[in-house]
Tab-separated table of C-alpha atoms in Angstrom:
chain	number	residue	atom	x	y	z
M	1	MET	CA	0.016	0.063	0.039
M	2	THR	CA	1.641	3.134	-1.100
M	3	GLN	CA	2.186	6.255	1.015
M	4	ASN	CA	0.038	8.423	-1.546
M	5	TYR	CA	-2.927	5.827	-1.165
M	6	LEU	CA	-2.723	6.037	2.615
M	7	LYS	CA	-2.999	9.935	2.340
M	8	GLN	CA	-5.927	9.606	0.041
M	9	LEU	CA	-7.632	6.907	2.453
M	10	MET	CA	-6.999	9.221	5.591
M	11	THR	CA	-8.446	12.300	3.753
M	12	ALA	CA	-11.521	10.329	2.645
M	13	LEU	CA	-11.966	9.259	6.401
M	14	LEU	CA	-11.647	12.921	7.670
M	15	LEU	CA	-14.097	14.112	5.042
M	16	LEU	CA	-16.523	11.284	5.954
M	17	CYS	CA	-16.251	12.173	9.714
M	18	CYS	CA	-16.906	15.734	8.987
M	19	THR	CA	-19.836	14.839	6.877
M	20	VAL	CA	-21.306	12.698	9.524
M	21	ALA	CA	-20.797	15.194	12.420
M	22	GLY	CA	-22.599	18.039	10.447
M	23	ALA	CA	-25.098	15.877	8.702
M	24	ALA	CA	-28.901	16.470	8.968
M	25	ASP	CA	-31.601	14.375	7.159
M	26	PHE	CA	-33.280	17.542	5.951
M	27	GLU	CA	-33.687	21.239	6.519
M	28	VAL	CA	-37.068	23.327	6.661
M	29	ASP	CA	-37.242	27.092	7.125
M	30	GLY	CA	-33.542	27.353	8.453
M	31	ILE	CA	-34.117	24.534	11.109
M	32	TYR	CA	-32.285	21.248	10.611
M	33	TYR	CA	-33.800	17.729	11.572
M	34	ASN	CA	-32.849	14.162	11.863
M	35	ILE	CA	-35.477	11.472	11.391
M	36	LEU	CA	-35.842	9.432	14.535
M	37	SER	CA	-38.516	6.959	13.283
M	38	SER	CA	-39.852	6.706	9.803
M	39	GLU	CA	-42.666	4.480	11.159
M	40	ASP	CA	-43.754	6.974	13.899
M	41	LYS	CA	-42.914	9.943	11.850
M	42	THR	CA	-40.865	11.660	14.488
M	43	VAL	CA	-37.791	13.824	14.015
M	44	GLU	CA	-35.275	15.743	16.411
M	45	VAL	CA	-33.805	19.121	15.925
M	46	THR	CA	-30.222	19.037	15.136
M	47	SER	CA	-27.082	21.114	14.253
M	48	GLY	CA	-26.657	22.212	10.665
M	49	SER	CA	-24.105	23.801	8.450
M	50	ASN	CA	-25.023	27.172	9.634
M	51	LYS	CA	-25.275	28.221	13.261
M	52	TYR	CA	-28.534	29.331	14.781
M	53	SER	CA	-29.023	32.995	15.654
M	54	GLY	CA	-31.626	35.539	16.538
M	55	ALA	CA	-35.228	34.276	17.783
M	56	VAL	CA	-35.867	30.736	16.871
M	57	THR	CA	-39.366	29.193	16.947
M	58	ILE	CA	-39.281	25.313	16.799
M	59	PRO	CA	-42.579	23.973	15.098
M	60	ALA	CA	-44.624	21.178	16.745
M	61	SER	CA	-44.631	19.361	13.328
M	62	VAL	CA	-42.749	19.795	9.882
M	63	THR	CA	-43.444	18.513	6.501
M	64	TYR	CA	-40.756	17.224	4.193
M	65	ASN	CA	-41.216	15.296	1.004
M	66	SER	CA	-45.028	15.231	1.535
M	67	ILE	CA	-44.566	13.555	4.938
M	68	THR	CA	-45.407	15.323	8.073
M	69	TYR	CA	-43.246	14.599	11.096
M	70	SER	CA	-43.845	15.400	14.779
M	71	VAL	CA	-40.741	17.189	16.370
M	72	THR	CA	-40.261	15.250	19.787
M	73	SER	CA	-36.694	16.025	20.608
M	74	ILE	CA	-33.924	18.732	20.734
M	75	GLY	CA	-30.871	16.491	19.859
M	76	ASN	CA	-27.430	16.304	21.277
M	77	ASN	CA	-25.368	19.564	20.522
M	78	ALA	CA	-28.397	21.006	18.520
M	79	PHE	CA	-27.706	24.657	19.442
M	80	TYR	CA	-24.148	24.085	20.874
M	81	TYR	CA	-22.071	27.255	20.730
M	82	CYS	CA	-24.752	29.298	19.053
M	83	THR	CA	-23.706	32.583	20.733
M	84	GLY	CA	-25.979	34.592	18.477
M	85	LEU	CA	-29.162	32.792	19.681
M	86	THR	CA	-31.286	35.381	21.684
M	87	SER	CA	-34.409	33.326	22.336
M	88	ILE	CA	-36.028	30.139	21.462
M	89	GLU	CA	-39.676	28.700	21.774
M	90	ILE	CA	-39.888	24.923	22.320
M	91	PRO	CA	-43.259	23.354	21.309
M	92	SER	CA	-45.184	21.028	23.603
M	93	SER	CA	-44.461	18.120	21.270
M	94	VAL	CA	-40.872	17.978	22.552
M	95	THR	CA	-40.137	15.451	25.289
M	96	SER	CA	-36.508	15.627	25.663
M	97	ILE	CA	-33.508	18.003	25.487
M	98	GLY	CA	-30.244	16.258	24.589
M	99	ASP	CA	-26.723	16.443	25.932
M	100	TYR	CA	-24.943	19.852	25.381
M	101	ALA	CA	-28.120	21.014	23.573
M	102	PHE	CA	-27.596	24.631	24.470
M	103	GLU	CA	-24.089	24.744	25.814
M	104	TYR	CA	-22.382	28.086	25.484
M	105	CYS	CA	-25.464	29.802	24.166
M	106	ASP	CA	-26.085	33.415	25.205
M	107	LEU	CA	-29.656	32.845	26.209
M	108	THR	CA	-31.112	34.983	29.012
M	109	SER	CA	-34.260	32.899	29.695
M	110	ILE	CA	-35.952	29.783	28.259
M	111	GLU	CA	-39.263	28.134	28.930
M	112	ILE	CA	-39.276	24.322	29.110
M	113	PRO	CA	-42.711	22.984	28.139
M	114	SER	CA	-44.386	20.596	30.582
M	115	SER	CA	-44.045	17.790	27.988
M	116	VAL	CA	-40.331	17.477	28.499
M	117	THR	CA	-39.389	14.460	30.703
M	118	SER	CA	-35.474	14.644	30.534
M	119	ILE	CA	-32.619	17.305	30.374
M	120	GLY	CA	-29.345	15.944	29.182
M	121	GLU	CA	-25.845	16.340	30.485
M	122	SER	CA	-24.454	19.937	30.110
M	123	ALA	CA	-27.672	20.856	28.492
M	124	PHE	CA	-27.460	24.425	29.473
M	125	GLY	CA	-23.663	24.322	30.422
M	126	SER	CA	-21.906	27.736	30.348
M	127	CYS	CA	-25.027	29.638	29.453
M	128	SER	CA	-23.665	32.554	31.383
M	129	GLY	CA	-26.417	34.978	30.616
M	130	LEU	CA	-29.173	32.720	31.992
M	131	THR	CA	-30.536	34.125	35.156
M	132	SER	CA	-33.462	32.014	35.846
M	133	ILE	CA	-35.109	28.794	34.792
M	134	GLU	CA	-38.322	26.783	35.577
M	135	ILE	CA	-38.318	23.097	35.522
M	136	PRO	CA	-41.778	21.484	35.097
M	137	SER	CA	-43.064	18.601	37.085
M	138	SER	CA	-42.814	16.389	33.958
M	139	VAL	CA	-39.054	16.421	34.150
M	140	THR	CA	-37.812	13.139	35.911
M	141	SER	CA	-34.160	13.260	35.100
M	142	ILE	CA	-31.559	15.906	34.822
M	143	GLY	CA	-28.004	15.055	33.623
M	144	GLU	CA	-24.720	15.810	35.348
M	145	ARG	CA	-23.448	19.408	34.900
M	146	ALA	CA	-26.740	20.406	33.275
M	147	PHE	CA	-26.181	24.001	34.624
M	148	ARG	CA	-22.432	23.970	34.952
M	149	GLY	CA	-20.953	27.367	34.566
M	150	CYS	CA	-24.370	29.285	34.505
M	151	THR	CA	-22.673	32.014	36.627
M	152	GLY	CA	-25.550	34.501	36.149
M	153	LEU	CA	-28.161	31.925	37.426
M	154	THR	CA	-29.740	33.153	40.586
M	155	SER	CA	-32.869	30.990	40.789
M	156	ILE	CA	-34.059	27.512	39.730
M	157	VAL	CA	-37.615	26.814	40.368
M	158	VAL	CA	-38.393	23.067	40.508
M	159	ASP	CA	-42.178	22.156	40.175
M	160	ASP	CA	-43.831	19.675	42.294
M	161	GLY	CA	-43.858	16.005	41.060
M	162	ASN	CA	-40.120	15.527	40.396
M	163	THR	CA	-38.426	12.418	41.659
M	164	ILE	CA	-34.770	12.543	40.308
M	165	TYR	CA	-32.316	15.452	40.232
M	166	ASP	CA	-28.687	14.840	39.409
M	167	SER	CA	-27.275	18.111	38.199
M	168	ARG	CA	-23.838	18.675	39.669
M	169	ASN	CA	-21.191	21.448	39.618
M	170	ASN	CA	-21.418	25.176	39.708
M	171	CYS	CA	-24.704	26.398	41.145
M	172	ASN	CA	-27.027	23.521	40.555
M	173	ALA	CA	-28.727	23.527	43.859
M	174	ILE	CA	-30.904	20.658	42.708
M	175	ILE	CA	-31.111	17.849	45.226
M	176	GLU	CA	-33.208	14.699	45.532
M	177	THR	CA	-36.425	15.385	47.594
M	178	ALA	CA	-38.738	13.174	49.434
M	179	SER	CA	-41.621	15.639	49.177
M	180	ASN	CA	-40.796	16.227	45.378
M	181	THR	CA	-40.803	19.887	45.898
M	182	LEU	CA	-37.980	22.303	45.752
M	183	ILE	CA	-37.638	25.947	45.338
M	184	ALA	CA	-33.964	26.878	45.277
M	185	GLY	CA	-32.529	30.518	44.829
M	186	PHE	CA	-28.843	30.578	44.819
M	187	LYS	CA	-28.364	33.570	47.129
M	188	SER	CA	-30.846	32.609	49.894
M	189	THR	CA	-32.189	28.983	49.858
M	190	ILE	CA	-34.920	27.491	51.834
M	191	ILE	CA	-35.099	23.621	51.475
M	192	PRO	CA	-38.782	22.503	52.141
M	193	GLU	CA	-39.921	20.033	54.789
M	194	GLY	CA	-39.934	16.615	53.487
M	195	VAL	CA	-36.385	16.595	52.160
M	196	THR	CA	-34.472	13.676	53.793
M	197	SER	CA	-31.078	14.277	52.255
M	198	ILE	CA	-28.734	16.751	50.702
M	199	GLY	CA	-26.943	14.910	48.073
M	200	ASN	CA	-23.265	14.737	47.139
M	201	SER	CA	-22.169	18.092	45.669
M	202	ALA	CA	-25.665	19.377	45.863
M	203	PHE	CA	-24.574	23.088	46.360
M	204	TYR	CA	-21.046	22.553	45.018
M	205	ASN	CA	-19.260	25.871	44.199
M	206	CYS	CA	-22.498	27.858	44.724
M	207	TYR	CA	-20.356	31.144	45.617
M	208	ASN	CA	-23.333	33.421	45.736
M	209	LEU	CA	-25.110	31.433	48.354
M	210	THR	CA	-25.116	33.384	51.536
M	211	SER	CA	-27.750	31.606	53.716
M	212	ILE	CA	-29.754	28.322	53.808
M	213	GLU	CA	-32.367	26.795	55.873
M	214	ILE	CA	-32.186	23.051	56.520
M	215	PRO	CA	-35.358	21.560	57.636
M	216	SER	CA	-35.727	18.930	60.552
M	217	SER	CA	-36.623	16.232	57.970
M	218	VAL	CA	-32.993	16.070	56.685
M	219	THR	CA	-30.980	13.131	58.157
M	220	SER	CA	-27.890	13.260	56.128
M	221	ILE	CA	-25.680	15.778	54.293
M	222	GLY	CA	-23.583	14.400	51.489
M	223	GLU	CA	-20.077	14.625	50.514
M	224	ARG	CA	-18.971	18.119	49.152
M	225	ALA	CA	-22.654	19.305	49.683
M	226	PHE	CA	-21.672	22.976	50.447
M	227	PHE	CA	-17.973	22.596	48.896
M	228	TYR	CA	-16.528	26.085	47.974
M	229	CYS	CA	-19.651	28.018	48.961
M	230	ASN	CA	-17.563	31.083	49.606
M	231	GLY	CA	-20.597	33.455	50.462
M	232	LEU	CA	-22.010	31.239	53.175
M	233	THR	CA	-21.600	32.982	56.579
M	234	SER	CA	-23.581	30.684	58.947
M	235	ILE	CA	-25.595	27.472	58.781
M	236	GLU	CA	-27.578	25.671	61.365
M	237	ILE	CA	-27.667	21.939	61.158
M	238	PRO	CA	-30.947	20.436	62.694
M	239	SER	CA	-30.886	17.577	65.261
M	240	SER	CA	-32.296	15.232	62.766
M	241	VAL	CA	-29.048	15.067	61.002
M	242	THR	CA	-26.934	11.945	61.846
M	243	SER	CA	-24.250	11.968	59.156
M	244	ILE	CA	-22.209	14.689	57.434
M	245	GLY	CA	-20.027	13.687	54.468
M	246	TYR	CA	-16.480	14.255	53.575
M	247	TYR	CA	-15.573	17.892	52.486
M	248	ALA	CA	-19.121	18.885	53.368
M	249	PHE	CA	-18.270	22.453	54.242
M	250	ALA	CA	-14.654	22.520	53.022
M	251	HIS	CA	-13.475	25.788	51.718
M	252	CYS	CA	-16.468	27.855	53.050
M	253	THR	CA	-13.925	30.705	53.825
M	254	VAL	CA	-16.324	33.065	55.314
M	255	LEU	CA	-18.267	30.642	57.550
M	256	THR	CA	-18.164	32.226	60.876
M	257	SER	CA	-20.228	29.874	62.975
M	258	ILE	CA	-21.941	26.449	62.734
M	259	GLU	CA	-23.702	24.381	65.361
M	260	ILE	CA	-23.288	20.637	65.122
M	261	PRO	CA	-26.262	18.836	66.764
M	262	SER	CA	-25.997	16.048	69.451
M	263	SER	CA	-27.416	13.618	66.876
M	264	VAL	CA	-24.007	13.576	64.891
M	265	THR	CA	-21.562	10.817	66.063
M	266	SER	CA	-18.712	11.391	63.677
M	267	ILE	CA	-17.112	14.370	61.843
M	268	GLY	CA	-15.853	13.260	58.504
M	269	ASN	CA	-12.495	13.835	56.745
M	270	TYR	CA	-12.138	17.377	55.567
M	271	THR	CA	-15.672	18.351	56.758
M	272	PHE	CA	-14.688	21.967	57.680
M	273	TYR	CA	-11.252	22.133	55.867
M	274	HIS	CA	-10.112	25.609	55.215
M	275	CYS	CA	-13.033	27.363	56.877
M	276	ASP	CA	-10.853	30.422	57.526
M	277	GLY	CA	-13.622	32.483	59.083
M	278	LEU	CA	-14.630	29.909	61.626
M	279	THR	CA	-13.390	31.185	65.069
M	280	SER	CA	-15.160	28.630	67.325
M	281	ILE	CA	-17.117	25.394	67.110
M	282	GLU	CA	-18.920	23.213	69.703
M	283	ILE	CA	-18.401	19.491	69.186
M	284	PRO	CA	-21.328	17.672	71.000
M	285	SER	CA	-20.580	14.808	73.396
M	286	SER	CA	-22.298	12.421	70.936
M	287	VAL	CA	-19.291	12.634	68.573
M	288	THR	CA	-16.877	9.676	68.903
M	289	SER	CA	-14.627	10.348	65.931
M	290	ILE	CA	-13.010	13.278	64.241
M	291	GLY	CA	-11.810	12.687	60.700
M	292	GLY	CA	-8.521	13.514	58.976
M	293	SER	CA	-8.167	17.165	58.225
M	294	ALA	CA	-11.715	17.710	59.587
M	295	PHE	CA	-10.643	21.208	60.764
M	296	GLY	CA	-7.418	21.473	58.850
M	297	SER	CA	-6.364	24.985	57.836
M	298	CYS	CA	-8.995	26.689	59.895
M	299	THR	CA	-6.708	29.525	60.490
M	300	GLY	CA	-9.398	31.715	62.436
M	301	LEU	CA	-10.019	28.876	65.013
M	302	THR	CA	-8.831	30.169	68.367
M	303	SER	CA	-10.137	27.323	70.673
M	304	ILE	CA	-11.460	23.946	70.421
M	305	GLU	CA	-12.945	21.495	73.101
M	306	ILE	CA	-12.755	17.831	72.505
M	307	PRO	CA	-15.467	16.040	74.554
M	308	SER	CA	-14.768	12.804	76.453
M	309	SER	CA	-16.855	10.766	73.926
M	310	VAL	CA	-14.244	10.958	71.391
M	311	THR	CA	-12.234	7.850	70.695
M	312	SER	CA	-10.321	8.644	67.515
M	313	ILE	CA	-8.793	11.770	65.836
M	314	GLY	CA	-7.624	11.343	62.258
M	315	GLU	CA	-4.282	12.576	60.744
M	316	TRP	CA	-4.039	16.438	60.221
M	317	ALA	CA	-7.240	16.906	61.905
M	318	PHE	CA	-6.374	20.284	63.257
M	319	SER	CA	-3.243	20.973	61.285
M	320	GLY	CA	-2.696	24.599	59.970
M	321	CYS	CA	-4.930	26.033	62.745
M	322	THR	CA	-2.342	28.593	63.296
M	323	SER	CA	-4.495	30.884	65.671
M	324	LEU	CA	-5.233	28.164	68.163
M	325	THR	CA	-4.418	29.351	71.720
M	326	SER	CA	-6.619	26.802	73.597
M	327	VAL	CA	-7.178	23.079	73.097
M	328	VAL	CA	-9.426	21.577	75.899
M	329	SER	CA	-9.482	17.782	75.969
M	330	CYS	CA	-12.030	16.284	78.244
M	331	ILE	CA	-10.824	12.697	77.499
M	332	ALA	CA	-9.979	10.972	80.934
M	333	ALA	CA	-6.442	9.563	81.315
M	334	GLU	CA	-7.617	5.996	81.336
M	335	ASP	CA	-9.322	6.497	78.040
M	336	LEU	CA	-6.585	8.454	76.325
M	337	PHE	CA	-5.415	7.261	72.919
M	338	ALA	CA	-2.343	8.146	70.829
M	339	ILE	CA	-2.860	10.485	67.967
M	340	ASN	CA	-0.727	10.989	64.725
M	341	THR	CA	2.043	13.645	65.336
M	342	VAL	CA	0.505	15.681	62.501
M	343	ALA	CA	-2.815	15.904	64.122
M	344	PHE	CA	-1.959	19.381	65.403
M	345	SER	CA	0.884	20.262	63.105
M	346	GLY	CA	1.516	23.882	62.310
M	347	ILE	CA	0.203	25.455	65.501
M	348	ASP	CA	2.210	27.442	67.768
M	349	ASN	CA	2.971	25.061	70.678
M	350	GLU	CA	4.526	27.893	72.699
M	351	ALA	CA	1.224	30.054	72.411
M	352	CYS	CA	-1.293	27.331	72.632
M	353	THR	CA	-2.268	25.624	75.921
M	354	LEU	CA	-3.514	22.034	76.098
M	355	TYR	CA	-6.040	21.827	79.002
M	356	VAL	CA	-6.643	18.196	80.352
M	357	PRO	CA	-8.598	16.610	83.138
M	358	ALA	CA	-7.236	16.807	86.607
M	359	GLY	CA	-4.534	14.164	87.296
M	360	ALA	CA	-4.007	13.397	83.576
M	361	LYS	CA	-1.164	15.713	82.760
M	362	SER	CA	1.469	12.908	82.910
M	363	THR	CA	-0.410	10.627	80.776
M	364	TYR	CA	-0.960	13.246	78.076
M	365	ALA	CA	2.660	14.219	78.289
M	366	ALA	CA	3.758	10.539	77.657
M	367	THR	CA	1.224	9.825	74.780
M	368	ASP	CA	2.066	10.162	71.038
M	369	GLY	CA	0.751	13.209	69.571
M	370	TRP	CA	-0.392	14.883	72.831
M	371	SER	CA	3.181	15.004	74.048
M	372	ASN	CA	3.996	17.573	71.302
M	373	PHE	CA	2.282	20.226	73.459
M	374	THR	CA	4.629	22.348	75.423
M	375	ASN	CA	1.983	23.758	77.840
M	376	ILE	CA	-0.267	21.149	79.396
M	377	VAL	CA	-2.350	22.393	82.287
M	378	GLU	CA	-4.797	20.305	84.380
M	379	MET	CA	-8.326	21.515	84.638
M	380	SER	CA	-10.067	21.984	88.103
M	381	THR	CA	-12.199	19.176	89.092
M	382	GLU	CA	-14.876	21.629	90.584
M	383	GLU	CA	-18.012	22.107	88.463
M	384	TYR	CA	-21.459	23.451	88.762
M	385	SER	CA	-24.447	21.275	87.570
M	386	LEU	CA	-27.441	22.896	85.859
M	387	THR	CA	-30.633	21.266	84.947
M	388	VAL	CA	-32.484	22.455	81.875
M	389	SER	CA	-36.106	21.705	81.801
M	390	SER	CA	-38.087	20.663	78.493
M	391	ALA	CA	-38.554	24.336	77.876
M	392	GLY	CA	-34.928	24.665	76.789
M	393	TYR	CA	-34.026	27.582	78.915
M	394	ALA	CA	-32.540	28.268	82.509
M	395	THR	CA	-31.009	31.072	84.352
M	396	MET	CA	-27.640	30.958	86.142
M	397	TYR	CA	-25.448	33.312	88.310
M	398	LEU	CA	-21.990	32.168	89.867
M	399	ASP	CA	-19.387	33.858	91.767
M	400	LYS	CA	-16.663	31.959	89.717
M	401	ALA	CA	-15.931	31.861	85.976
M	402	VAL	CA	-17.143	28.737	84.251
M	403	LYS	CA	-16.712	27.065	80.888
M	404	ILE	CA	-19.753	26.724	78.647
M	405	PRO	CA	-20.206	22.957	77.954
M	406	ALA	CA	-20.998	21.368	74.597
M	407	GLY	CA	-24.682	21.454	73.641
M	408	ALA	CA	-25.286	24.740	75.807
M	409	LYS	CA	-25.232	28.334	74.965
M	410	ALA	CA	-25.182	31.437	77.318
M	411	TYR	CA	-26.615	34.789	76.816
M	412	THR	CA	-26.678	38.080	78.518
M	413	ALA	CA	-29.062	40.940	77.944
M	414	ASN	CA	-27.590	44.077	76.770
M	415	ARG	CA	-30.470	46.387	75.624
M	416	VAL	CA	-34.281	46.780	75.492
M	417	GLU	CA	-35.993	47.621	72.277
M	418	GLY	CA	-39.602	48.311	72.804
M	419	ASP	CA	-41.136	45.046	74.224
M	420	LEU	CA	-38.080	43.015	73.240
M	421	LEU	CA	-35.061	42.156	75.414
M	422	LYS	CA	-32.001	41.964	73.051
M	423	MET	CA	-29.645	39.042	73.945
M	424	GLN	CA	-25.967	38.755	73.264
M	425	ALA	CA	-23.941	35.569	73.143
M	426	VAL	CA	-21.201	34.631	75.527
M	427	GLU	CA	-18.403	32.722	74.002
M	428	GLY	CA	-16.279	30.218	75.702
M	429	VAL	CA	-16.202	31.169	79.525
M	430	ILE	CA	-18.922	33.045	81.517
M	431	PRO	CA	-17.280	35.589	83.732
M	432	ALA	CA	-17.676	35.399	87.417
M	433	ASN	CA	-20.608	37.278	88.905
M	434	THR	CA	-22.375	37.448	85.413
M	435	ALA	CA	-26.130	36.574	85.211
M	436	VAL	CA	-26.986	34.597	82.169
M	437	ILE	CA	-29.714	32.764	80.331
M	438	ILE	CA	-28.841	29.360	79.291
M	439	LYS	CA	-30.100	27.765	76.173
M	440	ALA	CA	-29.914	23.933	75.838
M	441	GLY	CA	-31.770	20.772	75.375
M	442	GLU	CA	-33.461	19.096	78.317
M	443	GLY	CA	-30.944	17.566	80.598
M	444	THR	CA	-28.327	18.213	83.103
M	445	TYR	CA	-25.163	20.122	82.196
M	446	SER	CA	-21.752	20.291	83.951
M	447	PHE	CA	-20.017	23.849	83.940
M	448	ALA	CA	-16.471	23.345	84.937
M	449	TYR	CA	-14.794	26.125	86.823
M	450	SER	CA	-12.338	27.982	84.714
M	451	ASP	CA	-8.859	29.379	85.709
M	452	GLU	CA	-9.428	31.926	83.099
M	453	THR	CA	-10.379	35.396	84.183
M	454	PRO	CA	-12.312	37.095	81.377
M	455	GLU	CA	-13.389	40.694	81.480
M	456	ALA	CA	-16.773	41.395	83.140
M	457	ILE	CA	-19.675	42.171	80.745
M	458	SER	CA	-20.500	45.716	81.678
M	459	ASP	CA	-23.643	46.299	79.836
M	460	ASN	CA	-25.481	43.220	81.091
M	461	LEU	CA	-28.983	44.021	82.120
M	462	LEU	CA	-29.662	40.720	83.938
M	463	ARG	CA	-28.924	40.720	87.666
M	464	GLY	CA	-28.176	37.758	90.054
M	465	THR	CA	-27.140	36.436	93.418
M	466	VAL	CA	-25.478	33.382	95.064
M	467	ALA	CA	-27.369	33.765	98.223
M	468	ASP	CA	-31.246	33.594	98.839
M	469	THR	CA	-31.830	37.114	98.960
M	470	TYR	CA	-34.043	39.559	97.092
M	471	VAL	CA	-32.251	41.652	94.502
M	472	LYS	CA	-33.750	44.995	93.830
M	473	PRO	CA	-33.709	45.567	90.244
M	474	GLN	CA	-31.828	48.613	88.938
M	475	SER	CA	-33.308	50.920	86.533
M	476	GLY	CA	-33.391	49.271	82.958
M	477	SER	CA	-32.289	45.913	84.417
M	478	VAL	CA	-34.055	42.537	84.658
M	479	ALA	CA	-34.044	40.626	87.861
């Protein structure tokens, strides 16, 4: 076989490939079609030799060679990279939108008819001008990355009746729901009651998302569920949640606070990795394991308390937490376990103090990983027990500073506005001689006495006493 013949053969094959790639069975009024079934007389819209532009109206049926076909589909790549396309009207005869159908189009809006049952992979990928879209209840499947790169998209409305949502990457905010109802706006999202799980990568890279409400029906948060949600400042996880996946809140760099409910038993690998804005977090006594790099590179974290329930801490769990000045471990000497030497790597051992239970200092100093701490201080065994009723609130006033235990929150009152008493959270340690309101679930809580001497809260309107005496309220105070 001569070299010249090989060149001719390769050229022929390339021409054939180009012909097939751009081929259409016929064209009518500037729209190209492929015949899907000669028997059923159905066609799909496809790409042609010319790019679509301007306003395009797809007919419900089209006649070619005296045969009338029903238009039932928008095929794969049909309007791919049609940057001049300004609007499109899809007839109710269409039941599917193919893969990459409108990728890289400059559309600003599109109406999907209620006849459509499936939206393909990357169907609207990189449609940066698209600001909103409504998905009808007829749609039962959405391909991966269906809205990837839709940077202008601020709202997706998903109608009742859907059962499957599997769009991932970049502002999809589409998750599987038990109630089959979801209305998701990317800046502020309310997930309706009935949703039982937030799937893997559900809000992956939704950097415009600033707040979200998770209902009490949710029991699990999947891997990378809020990964790279750089606008999310706070989130409250309901007590119904029992599992949080790997990387769930990783790289949420402005997340300042998060409450982990007592229903959670483990914190997965990289769960809060690189949450730079996180300054403190309460780990409930239900947690038994803290995964590798779970709080890695949380550079804003200044203190952490590890409850006595914890039985394992993964590699790099708190590595790179350069602002840590206080690590409180409530793990008793007899229950202490070795940790990898990199679990707390990168912290300033001179500036950070490890607080341990009374009598446990020598055990910690001789145990791998914990022995890396230069300053190990035993905590006082004294504590104050407070019982909180089913109402969820109690009051407390002590003449010594105490640490706020996991699962409880303390508040002072700093001003009155009309009929409302405005509360202010107390962080970490309640100063001595400070009246507070305690918010917690029903049960008994131990407030360990602290050697720290935080400054008194001067604007507290609450008053208290350690003796059984009447306290005369001062002007503007609450007794």
